[in-house]
Amino acid sequence: SRKAEGGNGIRVFEPQMLASRKKRTETEADILRGVEENLFEPSFQPITCLASGQIIGFEALMRLNHPEKGLIPPGEFIAVAEETKWIDHAGRQLFSKALSGLCALSRKRGDDRLHITVNLSPVQLTPDKVAFMERELAAYGIDASRLTVEITEAVFMEDNDRISESLRRLKEMGCRIALDDFGTGYSSLAYLTRFHVDTIKIDQTFTKGLTHSDPALAARSRRLIEGIVAIARKMDCTMVAEGVEDEEQSLQVLTIGVQYGQGYLFAPPLPLHEALKRV
Ligand code: C2E
Ligand code: MG
Ligand code: MG
Ligand code: MG
């Protein structure tokens, strides 16, 4: 589209800019409504033991359950929620519902070892939020060892006291820490020497690479995952392969030595009532 410039130097917005401004305003309004009306909730995606096929836990993935628009996925609002700090409120709503969901799932299965994992962005890692999580765990009677907090390498990019203190406190409580989307961030591996990570989640791009139509690329993906598994073993981490979509990928990651898998092959993220049927 053509740039329009008013004679007095006032820049007239192009239709595209107007559209994206409108979208941004709409997203902010949706988030605000979600915060006020308690509309943030988890979908539950099973994490499966590759060898036995047993579900060992669920990742609680955030959705905005909009009364008119339906379930809005995080890709559409997380960045704005982080920027505006509304993520803190959204994350609290998600966390409480994730824990009550875990109680229902455990009851259904008759197994109080089932795990729950939640994603925390760097802005969410505050002592205040950690204290909230500790209170909620106690209120639901859930042992902290059943909670895994997923962070990304972005957390380690800045040497931030607030973040390291929050992580230290989570570990002290007995929570487990997982590195999400491993190998796709921009940080160095040095944090692995400074901080004990319990679980490495192998990003779905690597899992997908295993079944690439070009056999040379597939072989390189396999060798890369072998390398990640070697690091994870040395650092005493368990491993989860993300984005497992077919039997071939599942078999390959198991053969390489990955214990757990998550992906559409097993189940997509599910509403609680669906997750209850599968557990
Ligand atoms: P993530 O934590 O890496 O979650 C995995 C994403 O991959 C999820 O997308 C899931 O639906 C999708 N996925 C699972 N299995 C497959 C598969 O087999 N194939 C493909 N193509 N995709 C699969 P979702 O639910 O849209 O979440 C996207 C991202 O949003 C998450 O990535 C996470 O980074 C972020 N997120 C989700 N919930 C929260 C939250 O509560 N707080 C924060 N800060 N971020 C969240
Ligand atoms: Mg995750
Ligand atoms: Mg991930
Ligand atoms: Mg991701």
Short mmCIF file of C-alpha atoms and ligand atoms in Angstrom, two decimals:
data_model
loop_
_atom_site.label_atom_id
_atom_site.label_comp_id
_atom_site.label_asym_id
_atom_site.label_seq_id
_atom_site.Cartn_x
_atom_site.Cartn_y
_atom_site.Cartn_z
CA SER A 1 0.00 0.00 0.00
CA ARG A 2 1.01 3.58 -0.65
CA LYS A 3 2.33 5.86 2.05
CA ALA A 4 0.05 8.85 2.53
CA GLU A 5 1.43 12.02 4.03
CA GLY A 6 -0.80 14.93 5.00
CA GLY A 7 0.22 18.37 3.74
CA ASN A 8 0.79 19.54 7.31
CA GLY A 9 3.25 16.71 7.95
CA ILE A 10 0.82 14.54 9.90
CA ARG A 11 1.34 10.93 8.92
CA VAL A 12 -1.79 9.11 7.94
CA PHE A 13 -1.87 5.46 9.04
CA GLU A 14 -1.86 2.85 6.39
CA PRO A 15 -4.70 0.33 6.54
CA GLN A 16 -2.26 -2.41 7.63
CA MET A 17 -0.98 -0.38 10.57
CA LEU A 18 -4.51 0.42 11.61
CA ALA A 19 -5.41 -3.25 11.45
CA SER A 20 -2.51 -4.32 13.62
CA ARG A 21 -3.22 -1.52 16.13
CA LYS A 22 -6.81 -2.67 16.27
CA LYS A 23 -5.71 -6.27 16.79
CA ARG A 24 -3.39 -5.24 19.62
CA THR A 25 -6.15 -3.26 21.33
CA GLU A 26 -8.49 -6.22 20.96
CA THR A 27 -5.93 -8.61 22.43
CA GLU A 28 -5.41 -6.30 25.41
CA ALA A 29 -9.17 -6.11 25.94
CA ASP A 30 -9.46 -9.92 25.77
CA ILE A 31 -6.66 -10.32 28.31
CA LEU A 32 -8.18 -7.77 30.66
CA ARG A 33 -11.54 -9.48 30.45
CA GLY A 34 -9.85 -12.82 31.08
CA VAL A 35 -8.17 -11.44 34.18
CA GLU A 36 -11.37 -9.90 35.51
CA GLU A 37 -13.65 -12.84 34.73
CA ASN A 38 -11.21 -15.64 35.57
CA LEU A 39 -11.19 -16.96 31.98
CA PHE A 40 -7.61 -18.31 31.88
CA GLU A 41 -7.49 -22.08 32.15
CA PRO A 42 -5.23 -25.00 31.31
CA SER A 43 -5.49 -27.60 28.61
CA PHE A 44 -3.86 -30.83 29.75
CA GLN A 45 -1.41 -32.59 27.44
CA PRO A 46 -0.23 -36.03 28.57
CA ILE A 47 3.46 -36.78 29.05
CA THR A 48 3.95 -40.45 28.32
CA CYS A 49 6.58 -43.00 29.26
CA LEU A 50 7.84 -44.14 25.85
CA ALA A 51 8.73 -47.66 26.97
CA SER A 52 5.51 -48.51 28.82
CA GLY A 53 3.01 -46.15 27.17
CA GLN A 54 1.86 -45.02 30.63
CA ILE A 55 0.91 -41.39 31.23
CA ILE A 56 3.18 -40.06 33.97
CA GLY A 57 1.87 -36.51 34.05
CA PHE A 58 0.37 -33.58 32.18
CA GLU A 59 1.61 -30.23 30.94
CA ALA A 60 -0.88 -27.48 31.77
CA LEU A 61 -0.99 -25.23 28.69
CA MET A 62 -2.69 -21.86 29.00
CA ARG A 63 -5.85 -20.99 27.09
CA LEU A 64 -8.07 -17.92 27.27
CA ASN A 65 -11.59 -19.30 27.34
CA HIS A 66 -13.39 -16.36 25.75
CA PRO A 67 -17.21 -16.44 26.08
CA GLU A 68 -17.72 -15.44 22.42
CA LYS A 69 -14.47 -16.43 20.70
CA GLY A 70 -13.92 -19.77 22.39
CA LEU A 71 -10.50 -21.11 23.41
CA ILE A 72 -7.73 -18.71 22.40
CA PRO A 73 -4.25 -20.34 22.22
CA PRO A 74 -1.26 -18.74 23.99
CA GLY A 75 0.47 -17.81 20.73
CA GLU A 76 -2.18 -15.12 20.29
CA PHE A 77 -1.86 -13.42 23.66
CA ILE A 78 1.16 -14.54 25.74
CA ALA A 79 3.57 -11.94 24.35
CA VAL A 80 1.13 -9.08 25.01
CA ALA A 81 0.29 -10.52 28.45
CA GLU A 82 3.99 -10.59 29.33
CA GLU A 83 4.58 -7.09 28.08
CA THR A 84 1.64 -5.67 30.03
CA LYS A 85 2.43 -7.83 33.10
CA TRP A 86 -1.11 -9.26 33.05
CA ILE A 87 0.61 -12.65 32.70
CA ASP A 88 1.00 -12.65 36.47
CA HIS A 89 -2.77 -12.73 37.03
CA ALA A 90 -3.36 -15.10 34.12
CA GLY A 91 -0.66 -17.41 35.46
CA ARG A 92 -2.24 -17.50 38.92
CA GLN A 93 -5.62 -18.47 37.45
CA LEU A 94 -3.94 -21.15 35.37
CA PHE A 95 -1.94 -22.49 38.30
CA SER A 96 -4.89 -22.96 40.65
CA LYS A 97 -6.91 -24.70 37.94
CA ALA A 98 -3.93 -26.87 37.00
CA LEU A 99 -3.66 -28.06 40.62
CA SER A 100 -7.38 -28.73 40.98
CA GLY A 101 -7.22 -30.58 37.63
CA LEU A 102 -4.31 -32.65 38.92
CA CYS A 103 -6.35 -33.60 42.01
CA ALA A 104 -9.23 -34.77 39.79
CA LEU A 105 -6.88 -36.70 37.48
CA SER A 106 -5.11 -38.36 40.41
CA ARG A 107 -8.41 -39.33 41.98
CA LYS A 108 -9.62 -40.81 38.70
CA ARG A 109 -6.44 -42.83 38.24
CA GLY A 110 -6.14 -43.68 41.93
CA ASP A 111 -2.51 -42.59 41.76
CA ASP A 112 -1.08 -39.71 43.74
CA ARG A 113 2.24 -39.71 41.89
CA LEU A 114 0.87 -38.13 38.72
CA HIS A 115 2.86 -35.00 37.78
CA ILE A 116 1.85 -31.56 36.60
CA THR A 117 4.07 -29.16 34.69
CA VAL A 118 3.51 -25.44 34.16
CA ASN A 119 5.31 -22.88 32.02
CA LEU A 120 6.74 -19.77 33.62
CA SER A 121 8.16 -16.89 31.61
CA PRO A 122 11.00 -14.79 33.08
CA VAL A 123 8.62 -12.00 34.17
CA GLN A 124 6.63 -14.58 36.16
CA LEU A 125 9.64 -15.66 38.20
CA THR A 126 9.13 -13.47 41.25
CA PRO A 127 9.41 -14.41 44.93
CA ASP A 128 5.81 -13.27 45.29
CA LYS A 129 4.58 -15.72 42.64
CA VAL A 130 6.65 -18.52 44.13
CA ALA A 131 5.10 -17.85 47.56
CA PHE A 132 1.66 -18.01 45.92
CA MET A 133 2.53 -21.36 44.35
CA GLU A 134 3.72 -22.71 47.67
CA ARG A 135 0.45 -21.69 49.35
CA GLU A 136 -1.64 -23.23 46.57
CA LEU A 137 0.28 -26.52 46.70
CA ALA A 138 -0.39 -26.69 50.43
CA ALA A 139 -4.06 -25.77 49.97
CA TYR A 140 -4.54 -28.59 47.44
CA GLY A 141 -2.43 -31.00 49.48
CA ILE A 142 -0.07 -31.60 46.58
CA ASP A 143 3.55 -32.47 47.30
CA ALA A 144 5.89 -29.97 45.63
CA SER A 145 7.87 -32.84 44.09
CA ARG A 146 4.89 -33.47 41.79
CA LEU A 147 5.26 -30.02 40.24
CA THR A 148 7.65 -29.30 37.40
CA VAL A 149 8.22 -25.70 36.38
CA GLU A 150 9.15 -25.27 32.73
CA ILE A 151 11.44 -22.39 31.89
CA THR A 152 13.26 -21.54 28.69
CA GLU A 153 16.92 -20.68 28.17
CA ALA A 154 15.82 -17.02 27.97
CA VAL A 155 15.65 -17.11 31.78
CA PHE A 156 19.43 -17.44 31.96
CA MET A 157 20.25 -14.71 29.47
CA GLU A 158 20.39 -12.04 32.11
CA ASP A 159 22.01 -12.53 35.48
CA ASN A 160 19.00 -11.44 37.43
CA ASP A 161 18.80 -11.78 41.24
CA ARG A 162 15.01 -11.90 41.27
CA ILE A 163 15.00 -14.82 38.84
CA SER A 164 17.81 -16.82 40.45
CA GLU A 165 16.31 -16.30 43.90
CA SER A 166 12.91 -17.53 42.65
CA LEU A 167 14.43 -20.60 41.02
CA ARG A 168 16.48 -21.35 44.14
CA ARG A 169 13.33 -21.14 46.26
CA LEU A 170 11.39 -23.45 43.91
CA LYS A 171 14.17 -26.03 44.18
CA GLU A 172 14.27 -25.62 47.95
CA MET A 173 10.52 -26.35 48.08
CA GLY A 174 11.19 -29.58 46.18
CA CYS A 175 9.82 -28.59 42.77
CA ARG A 176 11.51 -29.84 39.65
CA ILE A 177 12.81 -27.55 36.92
CA ALA A 178 12.54 -28.41 33.23
CA LEU A 179 14.25 -26.62 30.36
CA ASP A 180 11.66 -26.13 27.62
CA ASP A 181 12.46 -25.95 23.89
CA PHE A 182 16.03 -27.02 24.65
CA GLY A 183 18.55 -25.99 22.04
CA THR A 184 16.49 -23.28 20.38
CA GLY A 185 17.39 -20.32 22.62
CA TYR A 186 20.27 -17.92 22.33
CA SER A 187 21.95 -18.48 25.67
CA SER A 188 25.14 -20.44 26.28
CA LEU A 189 25.23 -23.83 27.95
CA ALA A 190 27.12 -22.38 30.90
CA TYR A 191 23.98 -22.15 33.00
CA LEU A 192 24.00 -25.95 33.18
CA THR A 193 27.10 -25.70 35.37
CA ARG A 194 25.57 -23.05 37.62
CA PHE A 195 22.13 -24.49 38.05
CA HIS A 196 20.72 -27.98 38.48
CA VAL A 197 18.08 -28.64 35.83
CA ASP A 198 16.02 -31.80 36.41
CA THR A 199 14.53 -32.29 32.96
CA ILE A 200 15.47 -31.32 29.43
CA LYS A 201 12.65 -31.02 26.92
CA ILE A 202 13.94 -31.67 23.42
CA ASP A 203 12.30 -29.14 21.12
CA GLN A 204 9.82 -30.34 18.54
CA THR A 205 11.93 -29.09 15.63
CA PHE A 206 14.54 -31.75 16.49
CA THR A 207 11.89 -34.46 16.90
CA LYS A 208 10.36 -33.53 13.54
CA GLY A 209 13.79 -33.57 11.92
CA LEU A 210 14.04 -37.31 12.58
CA THR A 211 11.49 -38.03 9.88
CA HIS A 212 12.63 -35.38 7.40
CA SER A 213 12.18 -36.52 3.79
CA ASP A 214 15.87 -35.85 3.14
CA PRO A 215 17.69 -38.80 4.76
CA ALA A 216 20.89 -36.78 5.26
CA LEU A 217 18.99 -34.16 7.26
CA ALA A 218 17.18 -36.87 9.23
CA ALA A 219 20.53 -38.47 10.11
CA ARG A 220 21.89 -35.13 11.32
CA SER A 221 18.81 -34.64 13.50
CA ARG A 222 19.34 -38.06 15.00
CA ARG A 223 22.98 -37.32 15.79
CA LEU A 224 22.02 -33.99 17.34
CA ILE A 225 19.47 -35.68 19.62
CA GLU A 226 22.09 -38.29 20.52
CA GLY A 227 24.34 -35.42 21.57
CA ILE A 228 21.63 -33.76 23.64
CA VAL A 229 20.89 -37.10 25.32
CA ALA A 230 24.59 -37.50 26.15
CA ILE A 231 24.66 -34.05 27.78
CA ALA A 232 21.40 -34.72 29.64
CA ARG A 233 22.75 -38.03 31.02
CA LYS A 234 26.01 -36.41 32.15
CA MET A 235 24.05 -33.65 33.86
CA ASP A 236 21.71 -36.17 35.49
CA CYS A 237 18.59 -34.88 33.72
CA THR A 238 15.57 -36.83 32.56
CA MET A 239 14.43 -36.13 28.99
CA VAL A 240 11.14 -35.46 27.27
CA ALA A 241 10.81 -35.37 23.48
CA GLU A 242 8.33 -32.67 22.43
CA GLY A 243 6.19 -32.75 19.32
CA VAL A 244 6.12 -36.53 18.81
CA GLU A 245 3.63 -36.94 15.99
CA ASP A 246 4.21 -40.45 14.67
CA GLU A 247 5.36 -43.94 15.67
CA GLU A 248 8.63 -43.58 13.81
CA GLN A 249 9.67 -40.51 15.82
CA SER A 250 8.54 -42.16 19.04
CA LEU A 251 10.56 -45.30 18.35
CA GLN A 252 13.64 -43.34 17.32
CA VAL A 253 13.76 -41.09 20.40
CA LEU A 254 13.18 -44.12 22.63
CA THR A 255 16.03 -45.96 20.90
CA ILE A 256 18.33 -42.97 21.37
CA GLY A 257 17.54 -43.03 25.10
CA VAL A 258 14.80 -40.48 25.72
CA GLN A 259 12.43 -41.71 28.47
CA TYR A 260 9.34 -39.57 27.92
CA GLY A 261 7.37 -38.19 25.00
CA GLN A 262 4.71 -35.58 24.43
CA GLY A 263 2.85 -34.87 21.21
CA TYR A 264 -0.12 -35.46 18.96
CA LEU A 265 0.77 -39.17 18.61
CA PHE A 266 -0.25 -39.60 22.26
CA ALA A 267 -2.75 -36.75 22.61
CA PRO A 268 -3.18 -33.05 21.86
CA PRO A 269 -3.70 -30.66 24.79
CA LEU A 270 -7.10 -31.69 26.20
CA PRO A 271 -9.82 -30.03 28.25
CA LEU A 272 -9.99 -31.56 31.72
CA HIS A 273 -13.05 -33.72 30.99
CA GLU A 274 -11.24 -35.29 28.02
CA ALA A 275 -8.01 -35.78 29.97
CA LEU A 276 -10.02 -37.56 32.68
CA LYS A 277 -11.17 -40.14 30.12
CA ARG A 278 -7.58 -40.96 29.13
CA VAL A 279 -5.75 -41.05 32.43
P1 C2E B 1 5.55 -25.21 24.94
O1 C2E B 1 5.58 -25.08 26.41
O2 C2E B 1 6.78 -25.66 24.26
O3 C2E B 1 4.33 -26.17 24.65
C1 C2E B 1 4.27 -27.05 23.57
C2 C2E B 1 3.42 -26.50 22.46
O4 C2E B 1 3.48 -27.43 21.38
C3 C2E B 1 1.95 -26.36 22.81
O5 C2E B 1 1.42 -25.27 22.08
C4 C2E B 1 1.36 -27.67 22.30
O6 C2E B 1 -0.02 -27.57 21.98
C5 C2E B 1 2.17 -27.86 21.05
N1 C2E B 1 2.26 -29.28 20.69
C6 C2E B 1 2.17 -30.36 21.49
N2 C2E B 1 2.33 -31.50 20.82
C7 C2E B 1 2.55 -31.15 19.54
C8 C2E B 1 2.79 -31.91 18.33
O7 C2E B 1 2.85 -33.14 18.32
N3 C2E B 1 2.98 -31.20 17.19
C9 C2E B 1 2.94 -29.83 17.17
N4 C2E B 1 3.13 -29.21 16.01
N5 C2E B 1 2.71 -29.08 18.28
C10 C2E B 1 2.52 -29.75 19.44
P2 C2E B 1 0.51 -24.18 22.76
O8 C2E B 1 -0.42 -24.84 23.75
O9 C2E B 1 -0.07 -23.36 21.68
O10 C2E B 1 1.55 -23.34 23.59
C11 C2E B 1 2.55 -22.61 22.93
C12 C2E B 1 3.53 -22.03 23.89
O11 C2E B 1 2.93 -21.05 24.74
C13 C2E B 1 4.11 -23.04 24.88
O12 C2E B 1 5.11 -23.80 24.26
C14 C2E B 1 4.65 -22.13 25.95
O13 C2E B 1 5.89 -21.60 25.57
C15 C2E B 1 3.62 -21.01 25.95
N6 C2E B 1 2.72 -21.23 27.08
C16 C2E B 1 1.68 -22.09 27.20
N7 C2E B 1 1.10 -21.99 28.40
C17 C2E B 1 1.80 -21.04 29.09
C18 C2E B 1 1.70 -20.48 30.41
O14 C2E B 1 0.87 -20.87 31.23
N8 C2E B 1 2.61 -19.52 30.73
C19 C2E B 1 3.55 -19.08 29.87
N9 C2E B 1 4.41 -18.13 30.27
N10 C2E B 1 3.69 -19.59 28.63
C20 C2E B 1 2.82 -20.55 28.24
MG MG B 2 6.25 -26.11 27.90
MG MG B 3 8.34 -26.67 24.38
MG MG B 4 7.50 -23.89 22.63
#
